[in-house]
Coordinates of C-alpha atoms in Angstrom, one line a residue:
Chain Y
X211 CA 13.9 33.3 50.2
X212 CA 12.8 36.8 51.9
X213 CA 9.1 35.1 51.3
X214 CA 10.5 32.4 53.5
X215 CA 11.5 34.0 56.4
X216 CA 8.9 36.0 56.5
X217 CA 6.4 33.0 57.2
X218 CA 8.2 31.8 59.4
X219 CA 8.3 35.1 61.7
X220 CA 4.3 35.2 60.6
X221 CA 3.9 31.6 62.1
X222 CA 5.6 32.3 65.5
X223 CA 4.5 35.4 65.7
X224 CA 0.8 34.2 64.9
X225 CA 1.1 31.2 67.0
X226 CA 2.1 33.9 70.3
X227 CA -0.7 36.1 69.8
X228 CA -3.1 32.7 69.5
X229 CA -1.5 31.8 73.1
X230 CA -2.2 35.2 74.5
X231 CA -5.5 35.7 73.5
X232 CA -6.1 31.8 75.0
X233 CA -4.5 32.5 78.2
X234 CA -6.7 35.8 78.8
X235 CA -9.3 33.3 78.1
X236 CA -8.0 30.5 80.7
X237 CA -8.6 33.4 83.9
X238 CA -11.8 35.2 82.0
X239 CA -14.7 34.1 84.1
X240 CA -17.1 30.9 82.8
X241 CA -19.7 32.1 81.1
X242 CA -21.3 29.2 81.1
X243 CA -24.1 28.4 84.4
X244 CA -24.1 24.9 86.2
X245 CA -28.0 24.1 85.2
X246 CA -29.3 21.8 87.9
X247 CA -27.5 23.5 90.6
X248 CA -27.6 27.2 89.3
X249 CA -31.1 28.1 87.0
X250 CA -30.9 31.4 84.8
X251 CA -33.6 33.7 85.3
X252 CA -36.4 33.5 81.8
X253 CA -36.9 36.6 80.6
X254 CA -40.8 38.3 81.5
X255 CA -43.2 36.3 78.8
X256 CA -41.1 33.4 77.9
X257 CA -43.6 30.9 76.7
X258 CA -43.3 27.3 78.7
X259 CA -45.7 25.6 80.7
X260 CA -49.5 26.2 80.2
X261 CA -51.7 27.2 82.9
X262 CA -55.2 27.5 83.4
X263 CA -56.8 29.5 86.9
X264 CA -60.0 27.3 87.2
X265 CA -61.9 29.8 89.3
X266 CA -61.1 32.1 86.7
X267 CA -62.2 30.1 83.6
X268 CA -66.0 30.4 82.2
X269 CA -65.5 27.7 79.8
X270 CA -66.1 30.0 76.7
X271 CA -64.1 27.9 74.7
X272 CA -62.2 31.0 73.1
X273 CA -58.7 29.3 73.8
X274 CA -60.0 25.9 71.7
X275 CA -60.8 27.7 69.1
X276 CA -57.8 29.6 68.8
X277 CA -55.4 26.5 69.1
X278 CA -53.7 26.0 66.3
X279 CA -53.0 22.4 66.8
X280 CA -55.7 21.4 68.7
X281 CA -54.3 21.0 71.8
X282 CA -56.7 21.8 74.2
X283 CA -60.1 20.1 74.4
X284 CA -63.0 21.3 76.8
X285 CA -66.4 20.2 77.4
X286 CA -69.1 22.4 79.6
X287 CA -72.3 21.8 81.0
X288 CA -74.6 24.3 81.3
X289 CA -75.3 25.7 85.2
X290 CA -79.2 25.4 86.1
X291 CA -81.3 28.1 87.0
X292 CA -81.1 28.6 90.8
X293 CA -77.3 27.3 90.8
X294 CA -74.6 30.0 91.6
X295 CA -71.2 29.0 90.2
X296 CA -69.3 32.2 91.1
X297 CA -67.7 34.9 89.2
X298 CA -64.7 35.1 87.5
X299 CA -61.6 37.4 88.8
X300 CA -62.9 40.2 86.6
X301 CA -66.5 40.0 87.3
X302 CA -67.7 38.0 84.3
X303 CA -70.5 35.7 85.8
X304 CA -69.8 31.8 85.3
X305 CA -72.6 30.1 83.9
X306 CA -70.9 26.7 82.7
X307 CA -69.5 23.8 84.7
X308 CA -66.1 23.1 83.2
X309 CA -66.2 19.2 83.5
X310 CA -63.1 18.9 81.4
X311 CA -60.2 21.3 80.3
X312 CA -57.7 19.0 78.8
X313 CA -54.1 20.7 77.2
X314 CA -52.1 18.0 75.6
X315 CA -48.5 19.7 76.0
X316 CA -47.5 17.2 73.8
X317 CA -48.8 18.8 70.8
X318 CA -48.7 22.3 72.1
X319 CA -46.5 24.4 69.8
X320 CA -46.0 27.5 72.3
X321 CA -47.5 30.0 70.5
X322 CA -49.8 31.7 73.3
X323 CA -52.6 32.0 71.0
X324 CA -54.7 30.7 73.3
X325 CA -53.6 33.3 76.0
X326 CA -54.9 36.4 74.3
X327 CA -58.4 35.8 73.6
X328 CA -59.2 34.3 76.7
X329 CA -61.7 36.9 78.3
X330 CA -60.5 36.6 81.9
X331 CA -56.9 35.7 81.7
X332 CA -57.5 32.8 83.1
X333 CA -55.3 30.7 80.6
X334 CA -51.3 31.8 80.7
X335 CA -47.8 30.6 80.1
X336 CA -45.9 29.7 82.9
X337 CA -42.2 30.4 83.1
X338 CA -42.0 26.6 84.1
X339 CA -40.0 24.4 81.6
X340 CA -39.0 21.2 83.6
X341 CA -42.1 18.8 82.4
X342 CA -40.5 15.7 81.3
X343 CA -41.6 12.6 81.7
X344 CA -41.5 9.1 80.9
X345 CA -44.5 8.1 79.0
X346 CA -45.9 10.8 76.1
X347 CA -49.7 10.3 78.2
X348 CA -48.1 11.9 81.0
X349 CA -47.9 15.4 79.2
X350 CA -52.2 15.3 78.6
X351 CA -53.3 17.5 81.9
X352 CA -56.5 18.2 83.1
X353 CA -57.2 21.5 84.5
X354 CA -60.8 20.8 85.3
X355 CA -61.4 20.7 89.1
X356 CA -64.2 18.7 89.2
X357 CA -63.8 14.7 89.9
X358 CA -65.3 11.7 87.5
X359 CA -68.2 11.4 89.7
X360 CA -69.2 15.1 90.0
X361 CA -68.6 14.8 86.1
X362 CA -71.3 11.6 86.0
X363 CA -73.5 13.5 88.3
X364 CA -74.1 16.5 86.2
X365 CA -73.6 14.9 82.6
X366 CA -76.5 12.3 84.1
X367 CA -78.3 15.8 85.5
X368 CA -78.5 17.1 81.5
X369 CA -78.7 14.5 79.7
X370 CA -82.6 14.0 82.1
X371 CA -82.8 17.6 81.9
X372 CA -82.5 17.0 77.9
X373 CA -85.1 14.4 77.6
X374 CA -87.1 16.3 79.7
X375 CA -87.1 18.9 77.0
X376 CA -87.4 17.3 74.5
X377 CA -90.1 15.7 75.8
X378 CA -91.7 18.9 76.8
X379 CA -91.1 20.0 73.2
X380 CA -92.8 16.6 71.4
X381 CA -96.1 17.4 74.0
X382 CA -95.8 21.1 72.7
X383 CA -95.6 20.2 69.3
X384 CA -98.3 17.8 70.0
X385 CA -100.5 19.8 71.4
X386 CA -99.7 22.5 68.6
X387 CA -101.0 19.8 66.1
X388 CA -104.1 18.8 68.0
X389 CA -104.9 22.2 68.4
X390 CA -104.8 22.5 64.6
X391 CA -106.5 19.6 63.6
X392 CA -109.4 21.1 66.0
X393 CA -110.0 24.0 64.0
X394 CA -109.4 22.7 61.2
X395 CA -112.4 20.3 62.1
X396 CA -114.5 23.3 63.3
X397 CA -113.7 24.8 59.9
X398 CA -114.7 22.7 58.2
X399 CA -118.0 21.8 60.3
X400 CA -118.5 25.8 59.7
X401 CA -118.3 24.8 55.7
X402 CA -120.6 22.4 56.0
X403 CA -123.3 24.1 58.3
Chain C
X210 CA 26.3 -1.4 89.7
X211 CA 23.4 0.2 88.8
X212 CA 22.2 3.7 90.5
X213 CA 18.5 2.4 90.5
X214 CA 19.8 -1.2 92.3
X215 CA 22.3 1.5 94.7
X216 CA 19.1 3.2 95.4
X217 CA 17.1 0.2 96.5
X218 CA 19.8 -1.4 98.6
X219 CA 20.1 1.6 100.9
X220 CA 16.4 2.1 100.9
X221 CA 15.9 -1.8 101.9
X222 CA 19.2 -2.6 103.3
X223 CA 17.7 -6.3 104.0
X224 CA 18.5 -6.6 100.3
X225 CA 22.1 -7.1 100.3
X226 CA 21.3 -10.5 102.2
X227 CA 19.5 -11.8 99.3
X228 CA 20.4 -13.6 96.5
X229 CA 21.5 -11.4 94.1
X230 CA 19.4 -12.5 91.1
X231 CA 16.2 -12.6 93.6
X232 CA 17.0 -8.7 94.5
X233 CA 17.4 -7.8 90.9
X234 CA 14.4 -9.2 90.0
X235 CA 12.2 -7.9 92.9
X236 CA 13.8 -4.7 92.6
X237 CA 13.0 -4.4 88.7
X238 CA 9.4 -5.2 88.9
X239 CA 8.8 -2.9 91.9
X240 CA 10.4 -0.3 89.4
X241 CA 8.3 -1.7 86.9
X242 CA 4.8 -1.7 88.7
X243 CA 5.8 2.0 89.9
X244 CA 6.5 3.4 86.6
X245 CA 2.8 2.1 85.5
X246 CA 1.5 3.1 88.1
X247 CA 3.2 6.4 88.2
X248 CA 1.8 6.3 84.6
X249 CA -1.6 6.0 85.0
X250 CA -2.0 8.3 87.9
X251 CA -0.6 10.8 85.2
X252 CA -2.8 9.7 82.9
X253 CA -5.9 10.3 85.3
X254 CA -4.4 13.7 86.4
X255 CA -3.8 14.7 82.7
X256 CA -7.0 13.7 81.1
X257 CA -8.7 15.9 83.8
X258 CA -6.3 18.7 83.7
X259 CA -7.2 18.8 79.8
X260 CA -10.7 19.0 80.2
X261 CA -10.1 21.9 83.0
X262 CA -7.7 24.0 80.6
X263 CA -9.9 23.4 77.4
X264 CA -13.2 24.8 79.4
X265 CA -11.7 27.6 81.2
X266 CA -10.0 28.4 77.8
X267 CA -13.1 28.6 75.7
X268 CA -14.6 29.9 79.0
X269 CA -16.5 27.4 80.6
X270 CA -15.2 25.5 83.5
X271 CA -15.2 21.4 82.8
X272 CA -16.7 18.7 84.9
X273 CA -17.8 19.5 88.5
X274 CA -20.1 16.9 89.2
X275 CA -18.0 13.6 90.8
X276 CA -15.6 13.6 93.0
X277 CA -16.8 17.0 95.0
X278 CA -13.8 19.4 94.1
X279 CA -14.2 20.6 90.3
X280 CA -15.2 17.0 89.3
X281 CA -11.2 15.7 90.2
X282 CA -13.0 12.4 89.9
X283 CA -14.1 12.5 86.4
X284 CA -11.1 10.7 84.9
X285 CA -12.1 7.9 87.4
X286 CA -15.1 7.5 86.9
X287 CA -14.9 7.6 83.1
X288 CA -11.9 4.8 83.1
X289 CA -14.1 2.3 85.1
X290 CA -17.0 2.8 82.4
X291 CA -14.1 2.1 79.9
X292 CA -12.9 -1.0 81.7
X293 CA -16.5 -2.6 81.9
X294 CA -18.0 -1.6 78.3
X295 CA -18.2 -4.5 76.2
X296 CA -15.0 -5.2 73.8
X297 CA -15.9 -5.1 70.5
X298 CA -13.5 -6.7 67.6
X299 CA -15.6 -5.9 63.9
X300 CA -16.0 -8.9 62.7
X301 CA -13.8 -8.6 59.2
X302 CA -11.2 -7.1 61.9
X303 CA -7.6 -9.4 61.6
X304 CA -8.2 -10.4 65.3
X305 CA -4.8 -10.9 66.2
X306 CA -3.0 -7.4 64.8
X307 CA -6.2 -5.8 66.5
X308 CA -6.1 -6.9 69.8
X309 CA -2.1 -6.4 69.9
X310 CA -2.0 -3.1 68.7
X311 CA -3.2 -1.0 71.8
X312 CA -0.5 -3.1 73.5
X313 CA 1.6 -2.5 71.7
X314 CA 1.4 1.6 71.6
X315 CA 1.3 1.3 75.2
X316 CA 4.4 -1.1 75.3
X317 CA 6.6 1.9 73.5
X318 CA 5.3 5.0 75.9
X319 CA 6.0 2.7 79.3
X320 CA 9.6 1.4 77.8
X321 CA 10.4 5.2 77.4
X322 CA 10.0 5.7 80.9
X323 CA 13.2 3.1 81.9
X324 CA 15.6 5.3 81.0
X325 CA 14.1 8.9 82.8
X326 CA 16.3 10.5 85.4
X327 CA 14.1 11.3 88.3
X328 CA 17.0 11.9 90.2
X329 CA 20.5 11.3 90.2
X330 CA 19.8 8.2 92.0
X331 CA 16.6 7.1 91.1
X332 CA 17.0 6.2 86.9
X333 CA 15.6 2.8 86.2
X334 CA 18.4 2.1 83.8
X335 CA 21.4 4.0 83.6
X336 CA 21.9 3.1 79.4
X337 CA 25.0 4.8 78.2
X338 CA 22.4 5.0 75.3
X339 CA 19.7 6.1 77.0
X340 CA 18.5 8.8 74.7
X341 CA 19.5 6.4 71.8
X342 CA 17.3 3.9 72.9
X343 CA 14.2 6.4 74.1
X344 CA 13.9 7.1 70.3
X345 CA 14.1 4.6 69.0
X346 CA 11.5 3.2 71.5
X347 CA 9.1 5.5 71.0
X348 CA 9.2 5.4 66.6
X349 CA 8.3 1.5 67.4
X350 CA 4.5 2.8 68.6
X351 CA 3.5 3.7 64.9
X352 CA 4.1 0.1 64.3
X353 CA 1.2 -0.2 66.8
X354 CA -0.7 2.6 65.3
X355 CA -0.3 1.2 62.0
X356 CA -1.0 -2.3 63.0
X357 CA -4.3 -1.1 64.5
X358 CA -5.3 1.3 61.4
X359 CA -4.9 -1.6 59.4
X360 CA -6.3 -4.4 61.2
X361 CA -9.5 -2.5 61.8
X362 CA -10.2 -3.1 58.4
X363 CA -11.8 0.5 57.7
X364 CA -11.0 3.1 55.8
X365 CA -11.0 5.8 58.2
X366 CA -8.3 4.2 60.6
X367 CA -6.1 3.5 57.4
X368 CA -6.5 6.7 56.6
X369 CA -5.2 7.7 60.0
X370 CA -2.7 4.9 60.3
X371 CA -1.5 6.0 56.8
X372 CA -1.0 9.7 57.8
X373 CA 0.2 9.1 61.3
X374 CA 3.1 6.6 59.6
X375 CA 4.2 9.3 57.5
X376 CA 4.5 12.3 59.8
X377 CA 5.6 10.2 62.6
X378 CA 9.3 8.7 60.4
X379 CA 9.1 12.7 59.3
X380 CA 9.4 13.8 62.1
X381 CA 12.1 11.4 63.9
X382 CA 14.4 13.2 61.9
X383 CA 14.4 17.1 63.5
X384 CA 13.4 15.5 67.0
X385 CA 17.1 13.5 66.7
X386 CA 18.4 16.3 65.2
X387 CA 17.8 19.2 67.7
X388 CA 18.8 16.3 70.4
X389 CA 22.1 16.3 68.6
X390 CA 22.7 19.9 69.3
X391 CA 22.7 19.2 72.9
X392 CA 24.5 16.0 73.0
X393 CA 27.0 17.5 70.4
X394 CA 28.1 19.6 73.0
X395 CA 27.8 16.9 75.9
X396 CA 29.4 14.6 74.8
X397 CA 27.4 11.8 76.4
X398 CA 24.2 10.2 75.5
X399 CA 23.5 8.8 78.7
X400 CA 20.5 10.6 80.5
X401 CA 22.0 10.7 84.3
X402 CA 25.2 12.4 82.4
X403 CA 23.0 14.8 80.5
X404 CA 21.9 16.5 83.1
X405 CA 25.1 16.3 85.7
X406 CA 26.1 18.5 82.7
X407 CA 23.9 20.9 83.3
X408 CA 24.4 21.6 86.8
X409 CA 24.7 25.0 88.2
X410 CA 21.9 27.4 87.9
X411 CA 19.3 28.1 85.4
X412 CA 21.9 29.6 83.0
X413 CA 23.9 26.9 82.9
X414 CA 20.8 24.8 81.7
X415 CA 21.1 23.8 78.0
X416 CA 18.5 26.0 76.9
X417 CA 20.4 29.1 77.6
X418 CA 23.7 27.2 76.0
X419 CA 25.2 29.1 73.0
X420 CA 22.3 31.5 73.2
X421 CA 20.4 31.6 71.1
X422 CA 21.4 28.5 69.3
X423 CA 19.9 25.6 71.7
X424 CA 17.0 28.1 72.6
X425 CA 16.1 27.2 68.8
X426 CA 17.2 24.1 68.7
X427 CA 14.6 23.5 72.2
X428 CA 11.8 24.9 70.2
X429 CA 12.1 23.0 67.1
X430 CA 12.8 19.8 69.5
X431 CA 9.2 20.8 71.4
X432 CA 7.2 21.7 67.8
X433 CA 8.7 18.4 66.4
X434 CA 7.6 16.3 69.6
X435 CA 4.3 17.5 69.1
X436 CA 4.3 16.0 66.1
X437 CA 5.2 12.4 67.8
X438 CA 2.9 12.1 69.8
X439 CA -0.3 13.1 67.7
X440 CA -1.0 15.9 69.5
X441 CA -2.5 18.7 68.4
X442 CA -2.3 20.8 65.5
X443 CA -0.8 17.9 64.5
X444 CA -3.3 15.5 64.8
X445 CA -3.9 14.5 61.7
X446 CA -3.7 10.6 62.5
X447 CA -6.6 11.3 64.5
X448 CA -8.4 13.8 63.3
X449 CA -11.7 13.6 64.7
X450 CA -13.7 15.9 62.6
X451 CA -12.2 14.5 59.1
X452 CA -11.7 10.8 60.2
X453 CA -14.0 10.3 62.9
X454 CA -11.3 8.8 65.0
X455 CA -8.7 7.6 62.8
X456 CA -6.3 4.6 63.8
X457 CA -8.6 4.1 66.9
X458 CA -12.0 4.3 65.2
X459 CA -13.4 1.0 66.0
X460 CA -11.5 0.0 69.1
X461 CA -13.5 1.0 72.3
X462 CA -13.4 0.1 76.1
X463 CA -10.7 -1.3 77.4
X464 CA -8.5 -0.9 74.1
X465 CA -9.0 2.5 73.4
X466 CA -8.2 2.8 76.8
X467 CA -4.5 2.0 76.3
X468 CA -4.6 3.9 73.3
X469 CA -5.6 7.0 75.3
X470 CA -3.3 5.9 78.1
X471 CA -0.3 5.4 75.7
X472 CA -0.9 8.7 74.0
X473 CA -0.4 10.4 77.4
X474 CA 2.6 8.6 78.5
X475 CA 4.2 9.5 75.4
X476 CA 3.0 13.4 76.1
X477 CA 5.1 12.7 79.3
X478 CA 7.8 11.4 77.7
X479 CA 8.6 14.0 75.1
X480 CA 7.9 16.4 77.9
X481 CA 10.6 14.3 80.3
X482 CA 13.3 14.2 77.4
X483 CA 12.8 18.2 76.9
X484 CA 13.1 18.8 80.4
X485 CA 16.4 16.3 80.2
X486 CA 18.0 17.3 77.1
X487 CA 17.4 21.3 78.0
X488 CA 16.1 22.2 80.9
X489 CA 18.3 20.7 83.7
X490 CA 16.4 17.4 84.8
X491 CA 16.1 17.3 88.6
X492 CA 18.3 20.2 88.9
X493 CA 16.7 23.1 90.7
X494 CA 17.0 26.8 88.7
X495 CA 19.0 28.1 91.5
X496 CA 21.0 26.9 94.2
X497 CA 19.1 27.7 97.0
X498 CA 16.4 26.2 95.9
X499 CA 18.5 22.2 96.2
X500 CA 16.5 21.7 99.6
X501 CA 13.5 20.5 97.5
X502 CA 14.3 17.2 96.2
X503 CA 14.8 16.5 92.6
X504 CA 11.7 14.5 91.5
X505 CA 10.0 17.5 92.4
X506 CA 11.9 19.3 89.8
X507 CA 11.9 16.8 87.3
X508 CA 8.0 16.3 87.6
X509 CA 7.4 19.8 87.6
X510 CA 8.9 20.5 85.0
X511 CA 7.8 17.9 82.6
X512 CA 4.3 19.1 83.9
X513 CA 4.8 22.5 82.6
X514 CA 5.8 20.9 79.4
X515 CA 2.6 19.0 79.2
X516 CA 0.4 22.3 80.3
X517 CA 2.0 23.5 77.3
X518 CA 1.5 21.1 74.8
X519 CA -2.2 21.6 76.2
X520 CA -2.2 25.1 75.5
X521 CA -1.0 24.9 71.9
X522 CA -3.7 22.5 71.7
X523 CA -6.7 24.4 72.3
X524 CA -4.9 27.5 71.1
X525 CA -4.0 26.1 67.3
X526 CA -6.4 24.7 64.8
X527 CA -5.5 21.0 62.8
X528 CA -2.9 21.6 59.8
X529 CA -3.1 20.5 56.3
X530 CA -1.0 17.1 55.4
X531 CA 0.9 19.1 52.9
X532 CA 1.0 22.0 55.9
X533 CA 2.6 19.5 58.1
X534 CA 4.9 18.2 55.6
X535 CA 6.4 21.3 54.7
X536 CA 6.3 22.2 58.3
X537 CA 8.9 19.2 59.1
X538 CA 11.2 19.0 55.5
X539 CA 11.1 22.1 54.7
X540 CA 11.5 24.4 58.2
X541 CA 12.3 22.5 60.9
X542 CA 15.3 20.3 59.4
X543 CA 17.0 22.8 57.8
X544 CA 17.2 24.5 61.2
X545 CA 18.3 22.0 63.0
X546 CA 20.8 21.0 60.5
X547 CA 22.1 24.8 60.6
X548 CA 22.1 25.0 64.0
X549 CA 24.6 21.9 64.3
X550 CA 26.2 23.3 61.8
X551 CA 26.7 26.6 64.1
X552 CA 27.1 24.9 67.6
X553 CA 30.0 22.6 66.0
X554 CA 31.4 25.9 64.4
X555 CA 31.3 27.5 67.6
X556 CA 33.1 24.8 69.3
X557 CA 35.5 24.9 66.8
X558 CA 36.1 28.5 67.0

C-alpha cells in the first residue's frame, strides 16, 4: 500500500520535472541552422571539392599515382626544345603540356592523398560541397586548360615528332649495320690478302 | 426556444418573417458549416502549433519555409498535397468498412462540438444531456477506429485497432467518473447550466471547488482524456515506432486526412469539456475582465488545454499496455471513485 502511494507521488512528481526541463527547452535557443538560407562555416581542411591550379601543375603525375581509386586520369605531352611553357608558383620549370587532367568526383573517396605529394600544391581540397547534379557524367571534370583542337594539334605534333625518331633511329641503326658489314668485308678481304 | 435559434433571430432579425421550419433549417446548417469550418481552421492552426512546440522543445524551430512568417502556411500546404494524392484502398481491404471508417471518426469529434457553450448564447444545442450525450458521442469513434483497423486487413492496424478498443472503453470509465464529481455537485448535466454555475471569479470555478477534491478529480479527468483521444503517452493505438501507424496504416490522402482532422477535434473537445466542467466556460477569471467577450474565454482556454496536452506529449515517452492498464483500473478509478465518495460526504456533512 505505502509502495503504492509512493509511485504515484514518483509519477507526478517525475512527470513535473519532465515538463520543466521541456519548457526550459521550448525558450533555449535553436540549435539547429536554416541550411540554404544560413551555411555553417567548415572547419580549416575539410576535405570537399577537388581543385587543381593549372598554371601550377607540371603534369608529374604524382597525384595519379597516389589515388587510391583511380580517380584522376592525366595525359602529357612532352614540351619541344625552344617552347617555354612557364614555371610553376614555386619555381619548378614546366616541361609537359597537360592535355588532360580528368578527376572523376564520382569515385573520389576524399582522402587527400593526392594533395600531399603533389610537388607544387597545385592540387587541393576545396571547402566547396554543393556539386550535385543530375546525371553521374556530370561529376567527371577536366581541369586541363587546353581545348580539343590545341589537344589534336600537339598529339598530331608528337606522334610526327615520334615517327620522325623512330625513323631517325631505323637509319641509325641502319647505318650502324652497314658500317658493320663494311668491315667486316674489309676483314675479311685483309684474311684473304 | 432554443438559445442558439434566440441568437440567430436577433442577429438576422429578417428571420422571424420566415417560415419557421425554413429558419430552423438555415439556421442549423449555418451552425453546422461553422462548426466545420471552425474545426478545421483549428485543425490547421493546431497541426502547426505542434510542429512549432515539438522543435523549439527539442530545440530546433519547425517549418519556416511557406507562408513567410515561421512557415504559418505549412499545414496548408501539406492538406492540399493530402487532398490531391491518389486514394489508395489495398486491394484484400473490405471496401465498404474502409472507406466509412475515417468518416466515421470524424462524424464523432464534429457531433461533440453541438453541444459546446461558446457563450451563454451561442450553444448549438442546449441538451439538458449535454454532457451525457458528448460522451457518449465521442466512445462511438473507436467503432470507427476499429472499423478501420479491421477493414485494412493488416496486422498492424488490428493491432492498433485492438489496443485502441481496449483502452478507449477503459478509460470512459474515470473520464465519467471525475465528470460526476462536478456534476454531483451541480446538479445539472446541461452544458449552458454548468458553467452559469460557475460564475463569479476564478475561485468560484470548479477546479478550486472543495479544494482539493475537484483539483484531483480535474487532473485525473485531463490524464484520462488523454487517453481518449490517442494522444500521447498514450498512444498506443498508434504507435508509430512499434506499429508503423496502427489503425491508420494503410489509409493515406484524403482519408487519413480525416483521421488526422478527427484526432484534433477530439483534442478540442476533451479540452472544451475540461474547460466546461472545471474551468468556468466563457466566464472570465475575474470580473473586470467581462468586457472581453466569452468566446474569447472559452477558446482560450480550451487552447491552453490543447498546448498542454502538447507539452505532455513531447515531454512523456509511449507507455507499456500493461502500463496503461494499470494506469486507468488501478489509479485513476479508484480516485475518482474516492473522490465522489468525499465530495458526496462533504455535502452531506
Amino acid at each position: 500500500m505505502k509502495q503504492y502511494f509512493k509511485n504515484i507521488y514518483e509519477a507526478i512528481a517525475t512527470i513535473l520535472v519532465g515538463m520543466g526541463v521541456t519548457w526550459r527547452h521550448l525558450f533555449t535557443r535553436a540549435v539547429t541552422v536554416q541550411y540554404p538560407h544560413v551555411k555553417r562555416e567548415l572547419p580549416e581542411r575539410s576535405r570537399m571539392q577537388l581543385f587543381v591550379d593549372m598554371d601550377d601543375c607540371i603534369g608529374c603525375m604524382q597525384c595519379q599515382r597516389a589515388c587510391p581509386v583511380d580517380c584522376i586520369d592525366i595525359k602529357t605531352i612532352r614540351a619541344g626544345k625552344e617552347e617555354d611553357l612557364g614555371e610553376a608558383g614555386n619555381g619548378t620549370k614546366k616541361k609537359l603540356h597537360v592535355v588532360q587532367f580528368y578527376i572523376d568526383m564520382a569515385k573520389c573517396c576524399y582522402c587527400a592523398d593526392c594533395v600531399f605529394p603533389c610537388p607544387t600544391g597545385a592540387i587541393r581540397m576545396t571547402p566547396e560541397y554543393e556539386f550535385i547534379t543530375y546525371d553521374r557524367s556530370s561529376l567527371l571534370i577536366n581541369f586541363s586548360q587546353y581545348s580539343d583542337e590545341e589537344r589534336a594539334a600537339l598529339e598530331e605534333r608528337e606522334r610526327k615528332e615520334k615517327e620522325a625518331q623512330a625513323a631517325a633511329k631505323a637509319a641509325r641503326l641502319k647505318a650502324a649495320e652497314e658500317a658493320k658489314k663494311t668491315a667486316a668485308a674489309q676483314k675479311d678481304e685483309s684474311k684473304s690478302e | 426556444m432554443e438559445p442558439l435559434v434566440q441568437f440567430f433571430y436577433i442577429l438576422l432579425p429578417f428571420l422571424r418573417d420566415w417560415p419557421e421550419w425554413l429558419a430552423l433549417t438555415v439556421i442549423g446548417i449555418v451552425a453546422a458549416l461553422l462548426m466545420f469550418g471552425f474545426v478545421a481552421i483549428f485543425a490547421l492552426f493546431a497541426i502547426w502549433l505542434e510542429r512549432k512546440v515539438s522543435a523549439h522543445m527539442q530545440d530546433r524551430i519547425g517549418p519556416m519555409e511557406v507562408g513567410g512568417w515561421h512557415g504559418w502556411a505549412q499545414t496548408i500546404a501539406d492538406t492540399i498535397k493530402l487532398l490531391v494524392k491518389e486514394d489508395i484502398v489495398p486491394e484484400n481491404a473490405d471496401r465498404i468498412l474502409f472507406k466509412l471508417a475515417p468518416a466515421i471518426v470524424f462524424t464523432a469529434a464534429l457531433a461533440g462540438f453541438a453541444v459546446l457553450p461558446w457563450t451563454q448564447d451561442f450553444i448549438p444545442a442546449d441538451l439538458n444531456v449535454g454532457l451525457l450525450y458528448i460522451l457518449s458521442v465521442s466512445s462511438f469513434a473507436v467503432i470507427g477506429i476499429l472499423m478501420g483497423g479491421w477493414a485494412s486487413n493488416n496486422k498492424w492496424s488490428l493491432y492498433g485497432a485492438m489496443r485502441s478498443a481496449s483502452q478507449m472503453v477503459s478509460y470512459e470509465i474515470p473520464v465519467a467518473l471525475a465528470l460526476l464529481a462536478v456534476v454531483m455537485n451541480a446538479g445539472t448535466l446541461s452544458m449552458r447550466h454548468l458553467v452559469m454555475a460557475q460564475s463569479g471569479n476564478i475561485l468560484d470555478w470548479n477546479v478550486f471547488n472543495f479544494f482539493p477534491l475537484t483539483a484531483v478529480a480535474f487532473i485525473i479527468y485531463f490524464v484520462a482524456s488523454l487517453a481518449e483521444v490517442n494522444r500521447t503517452p498514450f498512444d498506443l493505438p498508434e504507435g508509430e515506432s512499434e506499429l508503423v501507424g496502427g489503425f491508420h496504416t494503410e489509409y493515406s490522402g484524403m482519408r487519413f486526412a480525416f483521421f488526422f482532422l478527427g484526432e484534433y477535434a477530439n483534442m478540442y473537445v476533451v479540452s472544451a469539456i475540461a474547460t466546461t466542467v472545471f474551468l468556468g466556460g466563457w466566464l472570465p477569471p475575474f470580473e473586470f475582465l467581462s468586457f472581453i467577450p466569452g468566446p474569447i474565454w472559452f477558446v482560450g482556454k480550451a487552447m491552453t488545454m490543447v498546448f498542454i496536452q502538447m507539452w505532455l506529449r513531447w515531454t512523456l515517452p509511449r507507455l507499456r499496455v500493461d502500463q496503461l492498464m494499470y494506469t486507468c483500473w488501478k489509479v485513476l478509478t479508484p480516485f475518482s471513485f474516492a473522490i465522489i465518495l468525499l465530495i458526496g460526504l462533504w455535502k452531506v456533512i
